[in-house]
C-alpha cells in the first residue's frame, strides 16, 4: 500500500539524528568530532543505499524492491510502481501489435505498411509470397525499388489514392494485382494488393466472347442482307441465280440457328444443377440414333464408318448432354476427314470404365493447336470450319459435358495421319452386366 512521503517526518528524523550527535558531542566534549562522525556515517549510509538502489535498478532480475525503510522505501516504491506501469503498457502494446499482425496475416490480401518516405515498415506473409518481398531483409527499403512497374510508381507518387490500380505481380507477370493505397497512422501508408488475375481473365473472356459472337453473326447477316437487297429486282434476275440466292440464304440462316443453339446448349450445361448420378442413360440406344444421323451426314463424303458398340454398356449421366458430346465428336470426324475416309466409333468397357473413342484417318491437327482446341470459337482452319457449318463451339461443349461427368477429353492427332478423340467414365458411373456379376460375387 502506497503511503505518501512526509517531508516533515523526514526533517524531524534528520533533526533527531543530529540532536543525538550534538548531545553525544557535548557529553564527550568533542562536538566537532561528533558532528563529523555523524555526517560521515550519514553519507556512508546514503552511499550504501545508492549503491543498492543502482544494483537493483540495473542488475536485479526480480522487480520486487528490497526491504528498506524511510525515504528509500518511498524511492524504491516509486520506481517499482513506474516499472510495473511500463511493463503493463509494454504488454498491452505487444498484445496490440500481435493482434494487428494476426489480423493482417488473416487477410486474404498482401499487405504492406510504408512510412512517409516510402520505406517498408512491415509486410504480411502474403506480401512475401505474392509480391516477392523478403522479410526482414526488405525492412526499410523503398517500396518503389521493389515494385518497379511504372504504373505502380506513378500511382504511389501521385498521392491520389481514390482509385486502385492494376499491375502485374513483380514475382510473376502472369498474375495481375489490384493495388490500393490508403493513409494509415501518422503519415504512413497501407498498401493492399489483391490478386485479380481470375477477374481480369473473366473480363477478357467476356469481351472475347461478345466479340466472337458478334463476328460469327455478322458474316451470315451480311450475306443475308446483301441478297435481300437484290430481291426487289427479282423479275430481272435469272431463276437459276434466284435459286442459288435462296439456297445460300437458307445455309446462312441455318448457320446462325446452329450457333444460337450451341450457345444455348453451352449456357444450359454451365448453369445445370442436374446430378449425374440420378439417371441411367441408354448409350447403345443413343448410338443407334446418332449412327442414323451420321449416315445421313455422310451421304456426300461416303466415309466408311464403323460403330463398335457394347450393347450392355450404359452409364449414369445426363441424356441430352451426353448425346451432344458423342454426336459432336462423331460429326466432327465426318466433317474433317477427306471423302472416303475411315472412321471408327468405339463404346467399350475398359478397366471397369465405360470408354468412348472416335478415330479417323483425316488431316489431323497440328500439336500447337491441341492445347487451345477446346476453347470457345477456336478453329484450326477458320475458312474450312465455316464451310462445314462449324461454329467453333463443338469441342467446348464436349469439354463442359465431360467436366460435368467428372471426365476429360483426350486428343491424340498426327498431321496427315488422323485424329483420335476419347474419354472414359469412372467405374462409379459405369453400368455393365459383368460389373454387376462381380459385385454379386464380392457380396
Ligand atoms: P467446329 O464447330 O468449328 O467444328 P469444334 O469445336 O467442334 O468446332 O472444333 C474445333 C476445331 O477443331 C475445328 O474447327 C477443326 O479445325 C478441329 N477439329 C475438330 N475435330 C477434328 C477432327 N476429327 N479432325 C481434324 N480436325 C478437327
Coordinates of C-alpha atoms and ligand atoms in Angstrom, one line a residue:
X1 CA 0.0 0.0 0.0
X2 CA 1.5 3.4 -1.0
X3 CA 1.9 5.9 1.8
X4 CA 2.9 9.5 0.7
X5 CA 6.3 10.7 1.8
X6 CA 6.0 13.3 4.6
X7 CA 8.8 16.0 4.3
X8 CA 8.1 17.0 7.9
X9 CA 8.7 13.4 9.2
X10 CA 12.0 13.2 7.2
X11 CA 13.1 16.6 8.5
X12 CA 12.2 15.6 12.1
X13 CA 14.1 12.3 11.7
X14 CA 17.2 14.2 10.4
X15 CA 16.9 16.7 13.2
X16 CA 16.5 13.9 15.8
X17 CA 19.7 12.3 14.4
X18 CA 21.7 15.4 14.7
X19 CA 20.3 16.2 18.2
X20 CA 21.7 12.8 19.4
X21 CA 25.0 13.6 17.7
X22 CA 25.2 17.0 19.3
X23 CA 24.3 15.6 22.7
X24 CA 26.9 12.9 22.4
X25 CA 29.4 15.5 21.3
X26 CA 28.6 17.7 24.3
X27 CA 28.8 14.7 26.6
X28 CA 32.2 13.7 25.4
X29 CA 33.2 17.3 24.9
X30 CA 34.0 16.7 21.3
X31 CA 31.2 18.3 19.4
X32 CA 33.1 18.9 16.1
X33 CA 34.3 15.3 16.1
X34 CA 30.9 14.0 16.8
X35 CA 29.3 16.1 14.1
X36 CA 32.0 15.0 11.6
X37 CA 31.5 11.3 12.6
X38 CA 27.7 11.6 12.4
X39 CA 27.8 13.3 8.9
X40 CA 30.3 10.7 7.7
X41 CA 28.1 7.9 8.9
X42 CA 25.0 9.5 7.3
X43 CA 27.0 10.0 4.0
X44 CA 28.1 6.3 4.1
X45 CA 24.6 5.1 4.7
X46 CA 23.3 7.2 1.8
X47 CA 26.1 5.9 -0.4
X48 CA 25.3 2.3 0.5
X49 CA 21.6 2.8 -0.3
X50 CA 22.6 4.5 -3.6
X51 CA 24.8 1.5 -4.4
X52 CA 22.0 -1.0 -3.5
X53 CA 19.5 1.1 -5.5
X54 CA 21.7 1.2 -8.5
X55 CA 22.2 -2.6 -8.4
X56 CA 18.5 -3.2 -8.0
X57 CA 17.6 -0.9 -10.9
X58 CA 20.2 -2.3 -13.3
X59 CA 21.1 -5.8 -12.3
X60 CA 18.3 -7.3 -10.3
X61 CA 16.2 -9.8 -12.2
X62 CA 13.2 -9.6 -9.9
X63 CA 11.1 -6.5 -9.9
X64 CA 10.3 -6.7 -6.1
X65 CA 12.2 -4.0 -4.2
X66 CA 14.4 -4.9 -1.2
X67 CA 13.1 -4.3 2.3
X68 CA 14.2 -0.8 3.4
X69 CA 12.7 2.0 5.5
X70 CA 12.5 5.7 5.4
X71 CA 13.0 7.9 2.3
X72 CA 14.5 5.0 0.4
X73 CA 11.4 2.9 0.9
X74 CA 9.5 5.6 -1.0
X75 CA 12.1 5.9 -3.7
X76 CA 12.1 2.1 -4.2
X77 CA 8.3 2.0 -4.3
X78 CA 8.1 4.9 -6.8
X79 CA 10.5 3.2 -9.2
X80 CA 8.7 -0.1 -8.6
X81 CA 5.4 1.5 -9.5
X82 CA 6.8 3.2 -12.6
X83 CA 8.4 -0.1 -13.7
X84 CA 5.1 -2.0 -13.2
X85 CA 3.2 0.6 -15.1
X86 CA 5.6 0.5 -18.0
X87 CA 5.6 -3.3 -18.1
X88 CA 1.8 -3.4 -18.2
X89 CA 1.8 -0.8 -21.1
X90 CA 4.5 -2.8 -22.9
X91 CA 2.5 -6.0 -22.6
X92 CA -0.6 -4.2 -23.8
X93 CA 1.3 -2.8 -26.8
X94 CA 2.8 -6.2 -27.6
X95 CA -0.7 -7.7 -27.5
X96 CA -2.0 -5.0 -29.8
X97 CA 0.9 -5.4 -32.3
X98 CA 0.4 -9.2 -32.1
X99 CA -3.3 -8.8 -32.8
X100 CA -2.7 -6.4 -35.7
X101 CA -0.2 -8.8 -37.2
X102 CA -2.5 -11.8 -36.7
X103 CA -5.3 -9.7 -38.3
X104 CA -3.2 -8.8 -41.3
X105 CA -1.9 -12.3 -41.7
X106 CA -5.5 -13.5 -41.8
X107 CA -6.3 -11.0 -44.6
X108 CA -6.7 -12.7 -48.0
X109 CA -4.6 -9.8 -49.5
X110 CA -0.9 -8.9 -49.5
X111 CA -0.5 -6.0 -47.0
X112 CA 2.5 -3.7 -46.6
X113 CA 2.9 -0.7 -44.2
X114 CA 5.0 2.1 -45.7
X115 CA 6.4 5.1 -43.9
X116 CA 6.2 8.7 -45.2
X117 CA 9.4 8.2 -47.1
X118 CA 8.0 5.2 -49.0
X119 CA 10.1 2.7 -47.0
X120 CA 8.7 -0.6 -45.9
X121 CA 7.9 -0.8 -42.2
X122 CA 6.1 -4.1 -42.2
X123 CA 4.5 -6.7 -44.5
X124 CA 2.4 -9.8 -44.1
X125 CA 3.2 -13.3 -45.3
X126 CA 1.1 -13.0 -48.5
X127 CA 3.1 -9.9 -49.5
X128 CA 6.2 -12.0 -49.2
X129 CA 4.7 -14.8 -51.3
X130 CA 2.8 -12.8 -53.9
X131 CA 4.9 -9.6 -54.2
X132 CA 8.3 -11.4 -53.6
X133 CA 9.2 -9.2 -50.6
X134 CA 11.8 -10.6 -48.3
X135 CA 11.5 -10.2 -44.5
X136 CA 13.4 -8.8 -42.6
X137 CA 15.9 -8.1 -45.5
X138 CA 13.5 -5.6 -47.1
X139 CA 12.6 -3.8 -43.9
X140 CA 13.4 -0.1 -44.5
X141 CA 13.8 -0.5 -48.3
X142 CA 11.8 1.8 -50.6
X143 CA 8.7 0.0 -51.9
X144 CA 9.2 1.6 -55.4
X145 CA 12.6 -0.1 -55.6
X146 CA 10.9 -3.5 -55.2
X147 CA 7.7 -3.0 -57.1
X148 CA 9.2 -1.2 -60.1
X149 CA 6.3 -1.2 -62.6
X150 CA 5.9 2.4 -63.9
X151 CA 2.1 2.3 -63.4
X152 CA 2.6 1.5 -59.7
X153 CA 5.4 4.1 -59.2
X154 CA 3.2 6.8 -60.8
X155 CA 0.3 5.7 -58.5
X156 CA 2.5 5.8 -55.4
X157 CA 3.9 9.3 -56.3
X158 CA 0.7 10.8 -57.4
X159 CA -0.8 10.9 -53.9
X160 CA -4.3 10.5 -55.2
X161 CA -5.4 7.1 -53.9
X162 CA -9.2 7.3 -54.6
X163 CA -9.0 4.5 -57.2
X164 CA -7.0 1.3 -57.2
X165 CA -4.5 0.4 -60.0
X166 CA -4.0 -2.9 -61.7
X167 CA -0.4 -4.0 -62.2
X168 CA 1.3 -7.4 -62.9
X169 CA 2.9 -9.0 -59.8
X170 CA 6.7 -8.3 -59.6
X171 CA 7.4 -12.0 -59.0
X172 CA 5.0 -13.5 -61.6
X173 CA 4.0 -11.3 -64.6
X174 CA 1.1 -13.7 -65.4
X175 CA -0.6 -12.6 -62.2
X176 CA -2.4 -9.3 -62.1
X177 CA -2.7 -7.5 -58.7
X178 CA -5.0 -4.6 -57.8
X179 CA -3.0 -2.2 -55.6
X180 CA -4.9 0.0 -53.3
X181 CA -3.2 2.6 -51.0
X182 CA -4.8 4.3 -48.0
X183 CA -3.4 6.7 -45.4
X184 CA -2.6 4.9 -42.2
X185 CA -1.4 6.0 -38.7
X186 CA 1.0 9.0 -38.6
X187 CA 1.6 9.8 -42.3
X188 CA 2.1 6.1 -43.0
X189 CA 0.5 4.3 -46.0
X190 CA -1.2 1.0 -46.0
X191 CA -0.8 -0.9 -49.3
X192 CA -3.2 -3.7 -50.0
X193 CA -2.6 -5.9 -53.1
X194 CA -5.3 -8.2 -54.2
X195 CA -4.9 -11.0 -56.8
X196 CA -7.4 -10.1 -59.6
X197 CA -6.0 -12.5 -62.2
X198 CA -9.1 -14.6 -62.4
X199 CA -11.4 -11.5 -62.6
X200 CA -9.2 -10.0 -65.3
X201 CA -9.3 -13.2 -67.3
X202 CA -13.1 -13.5 -66.9
X203 CA -13.4 -9.9 -68.1
X204 CA -11.2 -10.6 -71.0
X205 CA -13.2 -13.8 -71.7
X206 CA -16.4 -11.9 -71.6
X207 CA -15.0 -9.3 -74.1
X208 CA -13.7 -12.0 -76.4
X209 CA -17.0 -13.9 -76.2
X210 CA -19.1 -10.9 -77.2
X211 CA -16.6 -10.0 -80.0
X212 CA -16.6 -13.7 -81.2
X213 CA -20.4 -14.0 -81.2
X214 CA -20.8 -10.7 -83.0
X215 CA -18.2 -11.7 -85.5
X216 CA -19.9 -15.1 -86.1
X217 CA -23.3 -13.5 -86.6
X218 CA -22.0 -10.6 -88.7
X219 CA -20.9 -12.8 -91.6
X220 CA -24.2 -14.6 -92.3
X221 CA -26.1 -11.4 -91.6
X222 CA -24.0 -9.5 -94.2
X223 CA -24.6 -12.3 -96.7
X224 CA -28.4 -12.3 -96.0
X225 CA -28.8 -8.5 -96.2
X226 CA -26.7 -8.4 -99.4
X227 CA -29.0 -11.0 -101.1
X228 CA -32.1 -9.3 -99.7
X229 CA -31.1 -6.1 -101.5
X230 CA -31.1 -7.9 -104.8
X231 CA -34.6 -9.3 -104.2
X232 CA -36.7 -6.2 -105.2
X233 CA -35.3 -6.6 -108.7
X234 CA -36.2 -10.4 -108.7
X235 CA -38.1 -10.1 -112.0
X236 CA -34.8 -9.2 -113.8
X237 CA -32.9 -11.9 -112.1
X238 CA -32.5 -15.3 -113.8
X239 CA -34.3 -18.1 -111.9
X240 CA -31.1 -20.2 -111.6
X241 CA -29.4 -17.3 -109.8
X242 CA -32.5 -16.8 -107.6
X243 CA -32.4 -20.5 -106.6
X244 CA -28.8 -20.1 -105.6
X245 CA -29.7 -16.9 -103.6
X246 CA -32.4 -18.8 -101.7
X247 CA -30.2 -21.8 -101.1
X248 CA -27.3 -19.5 -99.8
X249 CA -29.8 -17.6 -97.6
X250 CA -31.0 -20.9 -96.1
X251 CA -27.5 -22.0 -95.4
X252 CA -26.6 -18.8 -93.7
X253 CA -29.8 -18.7 -91.5
X254 CA -29.1 -22.4 -90.6
X255 CA -25.6 -21.3 -89.6
X256 CA -27.0 -18.6 -87.3
X257 CA -29.6 -21.0 -85.9
X258 CA -26.8 -23.6 -85.2
X259 CA -24.7 -21.0 -83.5
X260 CA -27.5 -19.8 -81.3
X261 CA -28.5 -23.4 -80.4
X262 CA -24.9 -24.3 -79.5
X263 CA -24.6 -21.2 -77.3
X264 CA -27.8 -22.2 -75.6
X265 CA -26.5 -25.7 -75.0
X266 CA -23.3 -24.3 -73.6
X267 CA -25.1 -21.9 -71.2
X268 CA -27.5 -24.7 -70.2
X269 CA -24.6 -27.0 -69.3
X270 CA -22.8 -24.3 -67.4
X271 CA -26.0 -23.4 -65.4
X272 CA -27.0 -27.0 -65.0
X273 CA -27.6 -28.3 -61.4
X274 CA -28.7 -31.7 -62.6
X275 CA -27.0 -34.5 -60.7
X276 CA -25.2 -37.0 -63.0
X277 CA -25.9 -39.9 -60.6
X278 CA -29.7 -39.7 -60.8
X279 CA -30.5 -41.1 -64.3
X280 CA -29.3 -44.0 -66.3
X281 CA -28.5 -43.2 -70.0
X282 CA -29.1 -46.0 -72.6
X283 CA -25.9 -45.2 -74.6
X284 CA -26.3 -48.1 -77.1
X285 CA -29.8 -46.9 -78.0
X286 CA -28.5 -43.4 -78.3
X287 CA -25.7 -44.6 -80.6
X288 CA -28.2 -46.1 -82.9
X289 CA -29.9 -42.7 -83.3
X290 CA -26.6 -40.9 -83.8
X291 CA -25.5 -43.6 -86.3
X292 CA -28.6 -42.9 -88.4
X293 CA -27.9 -39.1 -88.3
X294 CA -24.2 -39.8 -89.2
X295 CA -25.2 -41.9 -92.2
X296 CA -27.4 -39.0 -93.5
X297 CA -24.5 -36.6 -93.0
X298 CA -22.1 -39.0 -94.7
X299 CA -24.0 -39.1 -97.9
X300 CA -21.7 -36.8 -99.8
X301 CA -18.3 -37.9 -98.3
X302 CA -19.0 -41.6 -98.4
X303 CA -16.7 -42.4 -95.4
X304 CA -16.5 -45.9 -94.2
X305 CA -17.9 -45.6 -90.6
X306 CA -17.7 -48.5 -88.2
X307 CA -19.6 -48.5 -84.9
X308 CA -18.2 -51.0 -82.3
X309 CA -20.8 -50.6 -79.6
X310 CA -21.1 -52.8 -76.5
X311 CA -24.9 -53.1 -76.2
X312 CA -24.7 -53.9 -72.5
X313 CA -22.8 -50.9 -71.6
X314 CA -24.7 -47.9 -70.1
X315 CA -23.8 -45.1 -67.7
X316 CA -25.3 -42.7 -65.2
X317 CA -25.4 -39.2 -66.7
X318 CA -27.4 -36.5 -68.3
X319 CA -29.0 -37.8 -71.5
X320 CA -29.0 -34.5 -73.6
X321 CA -25.5 -33.6 -72.6
X322 CA -24.0 -36.9 -73.5
X323 CA -25.8 -37.0 -76.8
X324 CA -24.4 -33.7 -77.6
X325 CA -20.8 -34.8 -76.7
X326 CA -21.0 -38.1 -78.6
X327 CA -22.6 -36.5 -81.8
X328 CA -20.2 -33.5 -81.8
X329 CA -17.1 -35.8 -81.9
X330 CA -18.6 -38.2 -84.5
X331 CA -19.9 -35.4 -86.8
X332 CA -16.5 -33.6 -86.5
X333 CA -14.8 -36.8 -87.7
X334 CA -17.1 -36.8 -90.7
X335 CA -16.6 -33.1 -91.4
X336 CA -12.8 -33.0 -91.0
X337 CA -11.9 -36.2 -92.8
X338 CA -11.5 -36.1 -96.6
X339 CA -14.0 -38.2 -98.6
X340 CA -13.9 -41.9 -98.4
X341 CA -12.1 -41.9 -95.1
X342 CA -12.1 -44.4 -92.3
X343 CA -13.9 -43.6 -89.1
X344 CA -14.2 -46.0 -86.1
X345 CA -16.5 -45.3 -83.2
X346 CA -15.9 -47.4 -80.0
X347 CA -18.1 -47.7 -76.9
X348 CA -16.5 -50.4 -74.8
X349 CA -15.7 -51.5 -71.3
X350 CA -12.1 -50.8 -70.4
X351 CA -10.7 -51.5 -66.9
X352 CA -14.2 -51.3 -65.4
X353 CA -14.8 -47.9 -67.1
X354 CA -17.0 -47.0 -70.0
X355 CA -14.7 -45.9 -72.7
X356 CA -15.7 -43.9 -75.8
X357 CA -13.5 -43.1 -78.8
X358 CA -13.7 -41.7 -82.3
X359 CA -10.8 -42.4 -84.6
X360 CA -10.4 -41.1 -88.1
X361 CA -7.8 -41.0 -90.8
X362 CA -8.4 -37.4 -91.7
X363 CA -5.9 -34.5 -91.9
X364 CA -5.1 -34.5 -88.2
X365 CA -4.4 -31.4 -86.1
X366 CA -1.0 -29.8 -85.6
X367 CA 0.2 -30.1 -82.0
X368 CA 0.3 -26.3 -81.5
X369 CA -3.5 -26.2 -81.8
X370 CA -4.2 -29.1 -79.4
X371 CA -3.8 -27.0 -76.2
X372 CA -6.4 -24.4 -77.3
X373 CA -8.7 -26.5 -79.5
X374 CA -11.4 -26.9 -76.8
X375 CA -11.6 -23.1 -76.2
X376 CA -14.8 -21.5 -77.4
X377 CA -14.7 -20.4 -81.1
X378 CA -11.2 -21.8 -81.5
X379 CA -10.8 -23.3 -85.0
X380 CA -7.7 -24.7 -86.7
X381 CA -8.8 -23.6 -90.2
X382 CA -11.5 -21.0 -89.9
X383 CA -12.4 -21.0 -93.6
X384 CA -12.8 -24.8 -93.7
X385 CA -14.6 -25.0 -90.4
X386 CA -17.1 -22.3 -91.6
X387 CA -17.7 -24.3 -94.8
X388 CA -18.8 -27.3 -92.7
X389 CA -21.1 -25.0 -90.8
X390 CA -18.9 -25.3 -87.7
X391 CA -19.2 -22.6 -85.0
X392 CA -16.1 -23.5 -83.1
X393 CA -18.2 -24.4 -80.1
X394 CA -18.4 -28.2 -80.5
X395 CA -15.4 -29.2 -78.6
X396 CA -16.0 -26.6 -76.0
X397 CA -19.4 -28.2 -75.4
X398 CA -17.8 -31.7 -75.2
X399 CA -15.3 -30.4 -72.6
X400 CA -18.0 -28.9 -70.4
X401 CA -20.2 -32.0 -70.7
X402 CA -17.3 -34.2 -69.7
X403 CA -16.2 -32.0 -66.8
X404 CA -19.8 -32.2 -65.6
X405 CA -19.5 -36.0 -65.7
X406 CA -16.0 -35.9 -64.0
X407 CA -14.3 -37.0 -67.1
X408 CA -11.7 -35.4 -69.5
X409 CA -11.3 -35.3 -73.3
X410 CA -8.1 -36.9 -74.6
X411 CA -7.0 -35.9 -78.0
X412 CA -4.2 -37.5 -80.0
X413 CA -3.5 -36.4 -83.5
X414 CA -0.9 -36.6 -86.2
X415 CA -1.0 -34.3 -89.2
X416 CA -1.7 -36.2 -92.3
X417 CA -2.5 -39.4 -90.3
X418 CA -5.7 -38.7 -88.5
X419 CA -7.1 -38.0 -85.0
X420 CA -8.5 -39.9 -82.0
X421 CA -10.8 -38.2 -79.5
X422 CA -11.6 -40.3 -76.5
X423 CA -12.8 -40.2 -72.9
X424 CA -13.8 -42.6 -70.1
X425 CA -16.4 -42.5 -67.4
X426 CA -15.4 -43.6 -63.9
X427 CA -16.4 -47.1 -62.7
X428 CA -19.0 -45.4 -60.3
X429 CA -20.9 -44.1 -63.4
X430 CA -20.4 -47.2 -65.5
X431 CA -23.1 -49.9 -65.6
X432 CA -22.4 -53.2 -67.2
X433 CA -23.6 -56.8 -66.7
X434 CA -20.1 -58.1 -66.0
X435 CA -19.6 -55.5 -63.3
X436 CA -22.9 -56.4 -61.6
X437 CA -21.9 -60.1 -61.6
X438 CA -18.6 -59.2 -60.0
X439 CA -20.3 -57.0 -57.4
X440 CA -22.6 -60.0 -56.5
X441 CA -19.6 -62.3 -56.1
X442 CA -17.9 -59.8 -53.8
X443 CA -21.1 -59.7 -51.7
Ligands
LIG1 P1 -16.4 -26.5 -85.2 O1 -17.8 -26.3 -84.8 O2 -15.7 -25.5 -86.0 O3 -16.2 -27.9 -85.8 P2 -15.2 -27.7 -82.8 O4 -15.0 -27.0 -81.5 O5 -16.0 -28.9 -82.9 O6 -15.7 -26.5 -83.8 O7 -13.7 -28.0 -83.4 C1 -12.7 -27.1 -83.3 C2 -11.7 -27.3 -84.5 O8 -11.1 -28.5 -84.2 C3 -12.4 -27.4 -85.8 O9 -12.5 -26.1 -86.4 C4 -11.4 -28.2 -86.6 O10 -10.4 -27.4 -87.1 C5 -10.7 -29.1 -85.5 N1 -11.2 -30.5 -85.4 C6 -12.2 -31.0 -84.7 N2 -12.4 -32.3 -84.9 C7 -11.5 -32.7 -85.8 C8 -11.1 -33.9 -86.4 N3 -11.7 -35.0 -86.2 N4 -10.1 -33.9 -87.3 C9 -9.4 -32.7 -87.6 N5 -9.7 -31.5 -87.0 C10 -10.7 -31.5 -86.1

